mmCIF file with all atom_site columns, C-alpha atoms in Angstrom:
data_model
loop_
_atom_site.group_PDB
_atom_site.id
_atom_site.type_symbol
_atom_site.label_atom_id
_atom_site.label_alt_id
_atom_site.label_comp_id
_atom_site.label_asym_id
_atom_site.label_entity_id
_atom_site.label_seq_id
_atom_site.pdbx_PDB_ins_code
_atom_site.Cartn_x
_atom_site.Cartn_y
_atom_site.Cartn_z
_atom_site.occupancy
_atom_site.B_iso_or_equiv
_atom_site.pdbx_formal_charge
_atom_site.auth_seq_id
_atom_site.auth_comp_id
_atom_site.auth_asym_id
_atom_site.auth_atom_id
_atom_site.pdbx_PDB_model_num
ATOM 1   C CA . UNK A 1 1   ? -280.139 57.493  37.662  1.00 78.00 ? 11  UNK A CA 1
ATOM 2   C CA . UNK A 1 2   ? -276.677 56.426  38.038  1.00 82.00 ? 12  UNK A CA 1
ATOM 3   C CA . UNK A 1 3   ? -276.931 57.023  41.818  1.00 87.00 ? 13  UNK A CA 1
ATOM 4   C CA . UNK A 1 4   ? -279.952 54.217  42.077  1.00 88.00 ? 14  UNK A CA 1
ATOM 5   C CA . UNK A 1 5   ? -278.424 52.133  40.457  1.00 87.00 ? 15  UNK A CA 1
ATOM 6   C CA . UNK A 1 6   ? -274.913 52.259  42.864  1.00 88.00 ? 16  UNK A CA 1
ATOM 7   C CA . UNK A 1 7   ? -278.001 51.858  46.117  1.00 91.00 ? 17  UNK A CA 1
ATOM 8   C CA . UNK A 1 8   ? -279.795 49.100  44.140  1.00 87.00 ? 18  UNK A CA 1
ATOM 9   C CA . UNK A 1 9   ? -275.764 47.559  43.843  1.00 91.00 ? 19  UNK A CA 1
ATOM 10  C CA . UNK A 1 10  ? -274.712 48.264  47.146  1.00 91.00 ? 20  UNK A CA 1
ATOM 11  C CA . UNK A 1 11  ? -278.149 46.315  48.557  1.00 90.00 ? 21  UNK A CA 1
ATOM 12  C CA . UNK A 1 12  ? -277.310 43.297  46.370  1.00 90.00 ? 22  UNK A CA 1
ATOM 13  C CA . UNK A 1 13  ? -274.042 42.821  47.504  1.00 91.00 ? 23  UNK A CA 1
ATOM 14  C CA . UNK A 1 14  ? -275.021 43.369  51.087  1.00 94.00 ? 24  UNK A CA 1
ATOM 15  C CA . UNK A 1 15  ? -277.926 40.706  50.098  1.00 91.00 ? 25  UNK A CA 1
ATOM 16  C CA . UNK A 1 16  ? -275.592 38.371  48.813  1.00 93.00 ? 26  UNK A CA 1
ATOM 17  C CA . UNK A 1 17  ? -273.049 38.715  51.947  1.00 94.00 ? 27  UNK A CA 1
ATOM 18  C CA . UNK A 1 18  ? -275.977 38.143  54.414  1.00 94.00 ? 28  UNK A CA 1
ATOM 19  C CA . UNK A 1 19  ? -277.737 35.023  52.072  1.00 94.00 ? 29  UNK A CA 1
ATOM 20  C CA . UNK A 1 20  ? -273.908 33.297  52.132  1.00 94.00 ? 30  UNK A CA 1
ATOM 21  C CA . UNK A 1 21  ? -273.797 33.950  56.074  1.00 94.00 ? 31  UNK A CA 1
ATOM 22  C CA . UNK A 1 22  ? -276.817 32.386  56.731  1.00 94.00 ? 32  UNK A CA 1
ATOM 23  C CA . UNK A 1 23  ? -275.716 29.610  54.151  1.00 94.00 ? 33  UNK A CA 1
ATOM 24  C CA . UNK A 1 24  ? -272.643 29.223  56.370  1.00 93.00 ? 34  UNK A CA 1
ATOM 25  C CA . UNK A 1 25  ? -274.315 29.341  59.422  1.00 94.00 ? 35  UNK A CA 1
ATOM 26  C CA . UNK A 1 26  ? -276.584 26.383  58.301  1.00 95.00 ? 36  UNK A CA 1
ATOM 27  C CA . UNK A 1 27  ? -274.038 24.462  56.809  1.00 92.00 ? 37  UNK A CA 1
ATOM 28  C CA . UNK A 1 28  ? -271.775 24.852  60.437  1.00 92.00 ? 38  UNK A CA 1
ATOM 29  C CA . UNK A 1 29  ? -275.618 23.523  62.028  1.00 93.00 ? 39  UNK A CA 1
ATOM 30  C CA . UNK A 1 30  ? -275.104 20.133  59.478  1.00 92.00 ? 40  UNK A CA 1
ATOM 31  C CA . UNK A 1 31  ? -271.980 19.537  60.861  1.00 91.00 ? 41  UNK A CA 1
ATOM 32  C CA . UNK A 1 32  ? -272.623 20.187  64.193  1.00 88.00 ? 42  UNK A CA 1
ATOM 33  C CA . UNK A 1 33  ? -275.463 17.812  64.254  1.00 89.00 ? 43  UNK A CA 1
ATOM 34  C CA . UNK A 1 34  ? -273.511 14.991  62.193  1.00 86.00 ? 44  UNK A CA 1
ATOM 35  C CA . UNK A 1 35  ? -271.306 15.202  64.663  1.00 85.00 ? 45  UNK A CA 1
ATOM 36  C CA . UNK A 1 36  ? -273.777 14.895  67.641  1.00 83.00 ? 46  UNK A CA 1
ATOM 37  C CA . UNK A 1 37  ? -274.863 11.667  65.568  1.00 86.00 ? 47  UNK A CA 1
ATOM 38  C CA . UNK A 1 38  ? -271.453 10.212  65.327  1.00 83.00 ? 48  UNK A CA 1
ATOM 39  C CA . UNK A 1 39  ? -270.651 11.113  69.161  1.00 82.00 ? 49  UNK A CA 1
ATOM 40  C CA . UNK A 1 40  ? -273.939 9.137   70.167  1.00 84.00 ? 50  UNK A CA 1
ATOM 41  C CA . UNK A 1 41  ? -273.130 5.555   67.417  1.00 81.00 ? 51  UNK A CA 1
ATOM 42  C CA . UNK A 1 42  ? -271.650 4.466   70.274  1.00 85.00 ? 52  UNK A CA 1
ATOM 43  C CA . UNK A 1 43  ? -274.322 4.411   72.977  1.00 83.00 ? 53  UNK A CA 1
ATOM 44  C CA . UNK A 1 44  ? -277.013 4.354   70.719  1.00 79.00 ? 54  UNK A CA 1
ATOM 45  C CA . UNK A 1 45  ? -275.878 0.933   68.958  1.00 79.00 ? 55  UNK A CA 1
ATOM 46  C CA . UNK A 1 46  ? -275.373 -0.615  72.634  1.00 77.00 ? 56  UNK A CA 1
ATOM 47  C CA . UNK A 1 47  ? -279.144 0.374   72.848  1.00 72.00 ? 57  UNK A CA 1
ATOM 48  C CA . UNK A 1 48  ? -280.308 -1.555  69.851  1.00 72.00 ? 58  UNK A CA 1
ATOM 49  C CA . UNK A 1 49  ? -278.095 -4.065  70.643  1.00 67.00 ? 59  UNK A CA 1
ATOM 50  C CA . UNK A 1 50  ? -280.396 -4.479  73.824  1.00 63.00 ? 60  UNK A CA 1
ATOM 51  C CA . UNK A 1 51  ? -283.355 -3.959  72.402  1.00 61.00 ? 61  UNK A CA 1
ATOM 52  C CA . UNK A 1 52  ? -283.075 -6.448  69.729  1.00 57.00 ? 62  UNK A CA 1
ATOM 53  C CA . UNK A 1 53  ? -282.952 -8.894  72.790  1.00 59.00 ? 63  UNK A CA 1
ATOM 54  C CA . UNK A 1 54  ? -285.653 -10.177 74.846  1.00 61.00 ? 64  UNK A CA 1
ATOM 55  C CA . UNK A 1 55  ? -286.286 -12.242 77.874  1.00 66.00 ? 65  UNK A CA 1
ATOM 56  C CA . UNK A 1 56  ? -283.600 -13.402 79.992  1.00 67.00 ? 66  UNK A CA 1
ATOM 57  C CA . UNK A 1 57  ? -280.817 -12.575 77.392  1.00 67.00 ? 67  UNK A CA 1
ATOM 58  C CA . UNK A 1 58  ? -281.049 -8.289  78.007  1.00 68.00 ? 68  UNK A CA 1
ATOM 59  C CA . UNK A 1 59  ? -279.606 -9.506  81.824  1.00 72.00 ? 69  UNK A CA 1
ATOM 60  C CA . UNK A 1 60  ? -276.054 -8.355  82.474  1.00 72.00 ? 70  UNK A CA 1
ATOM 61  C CA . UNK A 1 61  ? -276.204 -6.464  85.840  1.00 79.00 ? 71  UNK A CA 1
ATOM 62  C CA . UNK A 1 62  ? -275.604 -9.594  88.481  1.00 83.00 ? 72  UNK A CA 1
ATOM 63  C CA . UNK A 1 63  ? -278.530 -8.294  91.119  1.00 84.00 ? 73  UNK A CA 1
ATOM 64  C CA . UNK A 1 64  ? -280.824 -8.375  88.327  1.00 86.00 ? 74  UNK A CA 1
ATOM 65  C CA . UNK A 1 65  ? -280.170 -11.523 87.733  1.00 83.00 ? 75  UNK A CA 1
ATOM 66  C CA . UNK A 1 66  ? -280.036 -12.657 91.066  1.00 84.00 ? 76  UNK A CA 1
ATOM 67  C CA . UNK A 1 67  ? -283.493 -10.787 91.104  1.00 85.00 ? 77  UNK A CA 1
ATOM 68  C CA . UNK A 1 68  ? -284.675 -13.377 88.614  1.00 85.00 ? 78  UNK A CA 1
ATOM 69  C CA . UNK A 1 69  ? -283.210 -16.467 90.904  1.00 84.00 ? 79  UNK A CA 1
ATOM 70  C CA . UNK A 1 70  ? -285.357 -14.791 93.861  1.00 84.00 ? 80  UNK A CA 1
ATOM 71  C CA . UNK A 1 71  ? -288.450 -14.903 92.196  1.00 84.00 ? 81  UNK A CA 1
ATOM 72  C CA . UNK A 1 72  ? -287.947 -18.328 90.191  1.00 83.00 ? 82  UNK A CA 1
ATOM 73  C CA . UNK A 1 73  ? -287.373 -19.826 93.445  1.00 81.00 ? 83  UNK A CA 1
ATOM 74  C CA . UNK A 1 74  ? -290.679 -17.644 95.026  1.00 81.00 ? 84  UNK A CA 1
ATOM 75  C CA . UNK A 1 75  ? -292.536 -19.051 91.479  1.00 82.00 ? 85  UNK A CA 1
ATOM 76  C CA . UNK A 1 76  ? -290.974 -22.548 91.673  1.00 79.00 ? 86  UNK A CA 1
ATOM 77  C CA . UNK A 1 77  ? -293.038 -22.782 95.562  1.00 73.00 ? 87  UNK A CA 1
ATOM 78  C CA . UNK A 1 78  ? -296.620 -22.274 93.329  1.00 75.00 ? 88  UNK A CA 1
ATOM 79  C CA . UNK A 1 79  ? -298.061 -18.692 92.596  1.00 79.00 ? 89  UNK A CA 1
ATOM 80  C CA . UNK A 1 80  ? -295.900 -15.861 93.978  1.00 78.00 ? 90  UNK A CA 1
ATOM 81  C CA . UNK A 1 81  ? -297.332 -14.315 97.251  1.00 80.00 ? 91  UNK A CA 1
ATOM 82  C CA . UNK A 1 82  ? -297.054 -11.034 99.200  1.00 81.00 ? 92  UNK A CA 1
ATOM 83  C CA . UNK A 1 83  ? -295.142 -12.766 101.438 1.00 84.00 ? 93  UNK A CA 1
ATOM 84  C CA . UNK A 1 84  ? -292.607 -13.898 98.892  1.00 83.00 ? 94  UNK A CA 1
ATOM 85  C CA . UNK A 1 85  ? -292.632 -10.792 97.429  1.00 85.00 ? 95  UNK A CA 1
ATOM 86  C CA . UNK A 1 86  ? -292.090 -8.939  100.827 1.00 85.00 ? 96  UNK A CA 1
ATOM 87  C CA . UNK A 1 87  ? -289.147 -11.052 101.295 1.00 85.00 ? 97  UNK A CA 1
ATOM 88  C CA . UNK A 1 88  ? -287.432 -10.684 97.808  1.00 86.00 ? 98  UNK A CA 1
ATOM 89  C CA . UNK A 1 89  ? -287.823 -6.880  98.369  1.00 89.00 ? 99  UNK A CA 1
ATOM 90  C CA . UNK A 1 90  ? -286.417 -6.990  102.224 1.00 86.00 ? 100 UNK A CA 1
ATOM 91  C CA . UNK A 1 91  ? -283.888 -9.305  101.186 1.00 84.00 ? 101 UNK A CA 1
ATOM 92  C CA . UNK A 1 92  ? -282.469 -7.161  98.666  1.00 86.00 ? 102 UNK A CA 1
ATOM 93  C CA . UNK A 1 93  ? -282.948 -3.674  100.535 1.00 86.00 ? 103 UNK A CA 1
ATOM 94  C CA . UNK A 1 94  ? -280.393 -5.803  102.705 1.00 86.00 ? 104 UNK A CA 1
ATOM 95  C CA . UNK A 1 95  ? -277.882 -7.283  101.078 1.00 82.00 ? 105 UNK A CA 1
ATOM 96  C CA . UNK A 1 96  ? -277.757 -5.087  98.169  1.00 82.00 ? 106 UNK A CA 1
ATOM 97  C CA . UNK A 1 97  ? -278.411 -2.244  99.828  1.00 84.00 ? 107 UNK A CA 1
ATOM 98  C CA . UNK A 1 98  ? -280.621 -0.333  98.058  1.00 85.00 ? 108 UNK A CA 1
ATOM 99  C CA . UNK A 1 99  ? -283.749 1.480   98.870  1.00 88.00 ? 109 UNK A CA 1
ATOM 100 C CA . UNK A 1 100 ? -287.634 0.524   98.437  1.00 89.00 ? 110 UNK A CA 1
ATOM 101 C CA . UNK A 1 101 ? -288.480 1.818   95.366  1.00 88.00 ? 111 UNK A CA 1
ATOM 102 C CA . UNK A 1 102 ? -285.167 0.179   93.415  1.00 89.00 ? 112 UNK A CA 1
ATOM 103 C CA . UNK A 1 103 ? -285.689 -3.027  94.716  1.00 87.00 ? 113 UNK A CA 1
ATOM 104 C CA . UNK A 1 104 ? -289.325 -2.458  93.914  1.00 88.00 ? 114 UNK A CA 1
ATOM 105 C CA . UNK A 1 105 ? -287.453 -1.801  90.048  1.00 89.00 ? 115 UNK A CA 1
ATOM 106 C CA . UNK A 1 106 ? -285.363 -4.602  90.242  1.00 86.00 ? 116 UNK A CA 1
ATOM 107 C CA . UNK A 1 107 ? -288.579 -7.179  90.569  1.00 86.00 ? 117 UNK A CA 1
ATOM 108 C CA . UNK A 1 108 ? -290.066 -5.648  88.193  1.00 86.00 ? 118 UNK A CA 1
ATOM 109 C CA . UNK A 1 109 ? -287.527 -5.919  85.923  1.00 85.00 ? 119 UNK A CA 1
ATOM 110 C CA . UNK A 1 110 ? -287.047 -9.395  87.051  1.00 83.00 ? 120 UNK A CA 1
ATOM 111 C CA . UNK A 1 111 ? -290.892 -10.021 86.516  1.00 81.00 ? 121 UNK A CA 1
ATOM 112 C CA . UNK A 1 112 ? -290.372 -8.853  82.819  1.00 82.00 ? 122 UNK A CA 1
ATOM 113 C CA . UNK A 1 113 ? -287.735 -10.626 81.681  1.00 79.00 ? 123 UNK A CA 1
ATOM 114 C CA . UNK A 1 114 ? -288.683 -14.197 82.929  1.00 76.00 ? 124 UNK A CA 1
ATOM 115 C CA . UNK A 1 115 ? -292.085 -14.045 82.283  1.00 74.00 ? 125 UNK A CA 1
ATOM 116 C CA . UNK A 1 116 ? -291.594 -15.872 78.958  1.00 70.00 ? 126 UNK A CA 1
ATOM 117 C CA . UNK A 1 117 ? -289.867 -18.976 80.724  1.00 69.00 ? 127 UNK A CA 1
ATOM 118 C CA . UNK A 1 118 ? -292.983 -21.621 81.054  1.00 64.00 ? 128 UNK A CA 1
ATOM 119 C CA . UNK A 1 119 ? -290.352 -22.919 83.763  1.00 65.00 ? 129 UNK A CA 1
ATOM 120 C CA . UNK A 1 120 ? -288.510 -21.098 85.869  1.00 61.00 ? 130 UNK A CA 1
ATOM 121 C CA . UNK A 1 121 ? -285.641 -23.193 85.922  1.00 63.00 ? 131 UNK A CA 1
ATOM 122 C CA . UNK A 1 122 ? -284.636 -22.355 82.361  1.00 64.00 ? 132 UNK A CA 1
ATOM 123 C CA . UNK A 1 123 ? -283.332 -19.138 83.462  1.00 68.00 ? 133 UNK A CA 1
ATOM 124 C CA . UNK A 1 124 ? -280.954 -20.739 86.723  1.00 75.00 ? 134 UNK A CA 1
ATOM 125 C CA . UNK A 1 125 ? -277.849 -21.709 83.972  1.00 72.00 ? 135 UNK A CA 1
ATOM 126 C CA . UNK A 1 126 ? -277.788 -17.964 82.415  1.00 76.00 ? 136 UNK A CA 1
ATOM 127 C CA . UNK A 1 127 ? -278.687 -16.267 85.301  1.00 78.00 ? 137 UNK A CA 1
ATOM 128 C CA . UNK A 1 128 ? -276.046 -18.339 87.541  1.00 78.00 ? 138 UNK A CA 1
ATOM 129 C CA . UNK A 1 129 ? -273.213 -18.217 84.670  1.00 77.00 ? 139 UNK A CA 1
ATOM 130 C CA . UNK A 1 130 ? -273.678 -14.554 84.680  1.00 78.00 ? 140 UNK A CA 1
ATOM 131 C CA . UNK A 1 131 ? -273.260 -14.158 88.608  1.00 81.00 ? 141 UNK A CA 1
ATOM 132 C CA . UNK A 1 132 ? -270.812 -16.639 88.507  1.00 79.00 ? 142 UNK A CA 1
ATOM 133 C CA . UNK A 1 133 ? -268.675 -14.376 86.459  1.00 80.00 ? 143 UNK A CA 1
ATOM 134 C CA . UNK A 1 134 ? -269.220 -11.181 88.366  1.00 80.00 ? 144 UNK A CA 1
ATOM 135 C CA . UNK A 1 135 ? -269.649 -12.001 92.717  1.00 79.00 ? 145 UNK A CA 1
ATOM 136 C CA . UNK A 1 136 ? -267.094 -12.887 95.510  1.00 79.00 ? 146 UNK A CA 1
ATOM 137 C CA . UNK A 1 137 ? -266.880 -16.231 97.150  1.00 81.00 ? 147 UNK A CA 1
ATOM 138 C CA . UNK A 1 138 ? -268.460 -14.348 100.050 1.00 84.00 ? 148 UNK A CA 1
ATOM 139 C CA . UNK A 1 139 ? -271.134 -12.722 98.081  1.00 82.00 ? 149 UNK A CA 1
ATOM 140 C CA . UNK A 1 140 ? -272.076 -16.222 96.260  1.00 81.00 ? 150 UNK A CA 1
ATOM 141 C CA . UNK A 1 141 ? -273.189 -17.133 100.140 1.00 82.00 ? 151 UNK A CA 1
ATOM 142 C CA . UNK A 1 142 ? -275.070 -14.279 100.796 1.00 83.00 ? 152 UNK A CA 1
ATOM 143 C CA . UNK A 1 143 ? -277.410 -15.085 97.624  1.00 81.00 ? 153 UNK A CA 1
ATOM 144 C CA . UNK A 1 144 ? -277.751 -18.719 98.991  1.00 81.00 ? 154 UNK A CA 1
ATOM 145 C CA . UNK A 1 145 ? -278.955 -17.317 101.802 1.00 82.00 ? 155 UNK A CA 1
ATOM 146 C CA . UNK A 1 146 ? -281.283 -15.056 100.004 1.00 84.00 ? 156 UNK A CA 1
ATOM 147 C CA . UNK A 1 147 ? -282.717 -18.314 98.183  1.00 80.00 ? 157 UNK A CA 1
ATOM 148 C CA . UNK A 1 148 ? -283.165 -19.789 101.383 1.00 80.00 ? 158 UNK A CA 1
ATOM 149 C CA . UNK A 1 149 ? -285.083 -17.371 102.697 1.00 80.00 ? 159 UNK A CA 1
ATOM 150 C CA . UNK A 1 150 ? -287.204 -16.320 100.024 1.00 80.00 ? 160 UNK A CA 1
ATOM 151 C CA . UNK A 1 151 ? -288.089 -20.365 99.800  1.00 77.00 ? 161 UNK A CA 1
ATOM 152 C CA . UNK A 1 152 ? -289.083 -20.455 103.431 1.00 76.00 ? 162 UNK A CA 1
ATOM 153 C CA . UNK A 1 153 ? -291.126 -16.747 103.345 1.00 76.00 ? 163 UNK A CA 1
ATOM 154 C CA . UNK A 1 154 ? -294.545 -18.248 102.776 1.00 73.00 ? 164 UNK A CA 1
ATOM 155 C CA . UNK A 1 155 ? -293.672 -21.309 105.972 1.00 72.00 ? 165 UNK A CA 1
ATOM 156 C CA . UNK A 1 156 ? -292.860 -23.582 103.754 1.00 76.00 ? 166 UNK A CA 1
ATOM 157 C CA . UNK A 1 157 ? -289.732 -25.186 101.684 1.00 75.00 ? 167 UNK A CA 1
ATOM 158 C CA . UNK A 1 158 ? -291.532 -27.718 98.971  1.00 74.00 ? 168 UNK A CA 1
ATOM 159 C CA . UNK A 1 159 ? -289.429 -30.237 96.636  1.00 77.00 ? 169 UNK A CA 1
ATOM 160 C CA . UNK A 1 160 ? -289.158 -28.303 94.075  1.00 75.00 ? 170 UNK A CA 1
ATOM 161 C CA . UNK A 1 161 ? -287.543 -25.608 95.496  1.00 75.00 ? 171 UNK A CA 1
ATOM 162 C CA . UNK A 1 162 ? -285.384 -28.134 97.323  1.00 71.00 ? 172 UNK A CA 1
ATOM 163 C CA . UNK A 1 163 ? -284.650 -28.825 93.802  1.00 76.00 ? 173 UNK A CA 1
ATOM 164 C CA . UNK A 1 164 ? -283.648 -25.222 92.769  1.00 74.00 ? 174 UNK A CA 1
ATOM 165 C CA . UNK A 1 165 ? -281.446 -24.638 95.321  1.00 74.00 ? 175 UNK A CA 1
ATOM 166 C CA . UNK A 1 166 ? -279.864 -27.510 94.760  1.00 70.00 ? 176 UNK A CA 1
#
């Protein structure tokens, strides 16, 4: 009887050494994962930080928003054509010399986040303060000349965008 008992023992101590184990091993998982959490505050509150914004205020990468100048100027000429489109995208496959499909992103992005403005002048103080801030003397130029020619890719410069690049 005596002997049962010391195997019945001897399997509740090895129960108890396996059940803290695991306990450990679960408790080292917590941690792990807290840290993980704490690691990621960082980027994660830059994210909400963004996301709490909308519009025109999410802008802080100066060829988006020259992106957005492009197609106010395009949207300040009446609806936005194929042609103006064609020449936002070639004009920035160019000068900031990216491919197809990012310039393709970058108008879309700039699509997004002026669509709110009922006028697309609202957006030419941010967007110009912002690329202000970040471009060359020389590189200011080359996005007057992008305006220029993305207000003469349909044939025609009207007032108003006489205005705008003014």
């Amino acid at each position: 009887m005596h002997v049962i008992l010391a195997i019945f023992r001897a399997l509740g101590a090895i129960g108890v050494i396996v059940w803290r184990i695991s306990m450990a091993i679960q408790g080292a998982r917590v941690i792990g994962e807290a840290a993980g959490e704490v690691a990621n505050l960082p980027r994660k509150m830059r994210f909400r930080s963004k996301a709490n914004r909308k519009g025109l205020a999410v802008v802080d990468d100066p060829r988006e928003a020259a992106a957005i100048l492009l197609l106010g100027i395009a949207r300040t000429g009446g609806e936005v054509t194929a042609e103006d489109k064609a020449a936002i995208r070639g004009e920035m496959v160019r000068r900031f010399e990216v491919d197809e499909a990012r310039a393709e992103e970058l108008l879309s992005r700039a699509a997004w986040a002026s669509s709110g403005l009922s006028n697309p002048e609202d957006g030419i103080a941010r967007m110009t303060n912002l690329i202000a801030q970040r471009l060359s003397p020389r590189e200011l130029g080359e996005l007057a000349a992008m305006l220029e020619v993305v207000a003469a890719a349909d044939g025609r410069v009207s007032p108003a965008q006489d205005s705008y690049l003014a």
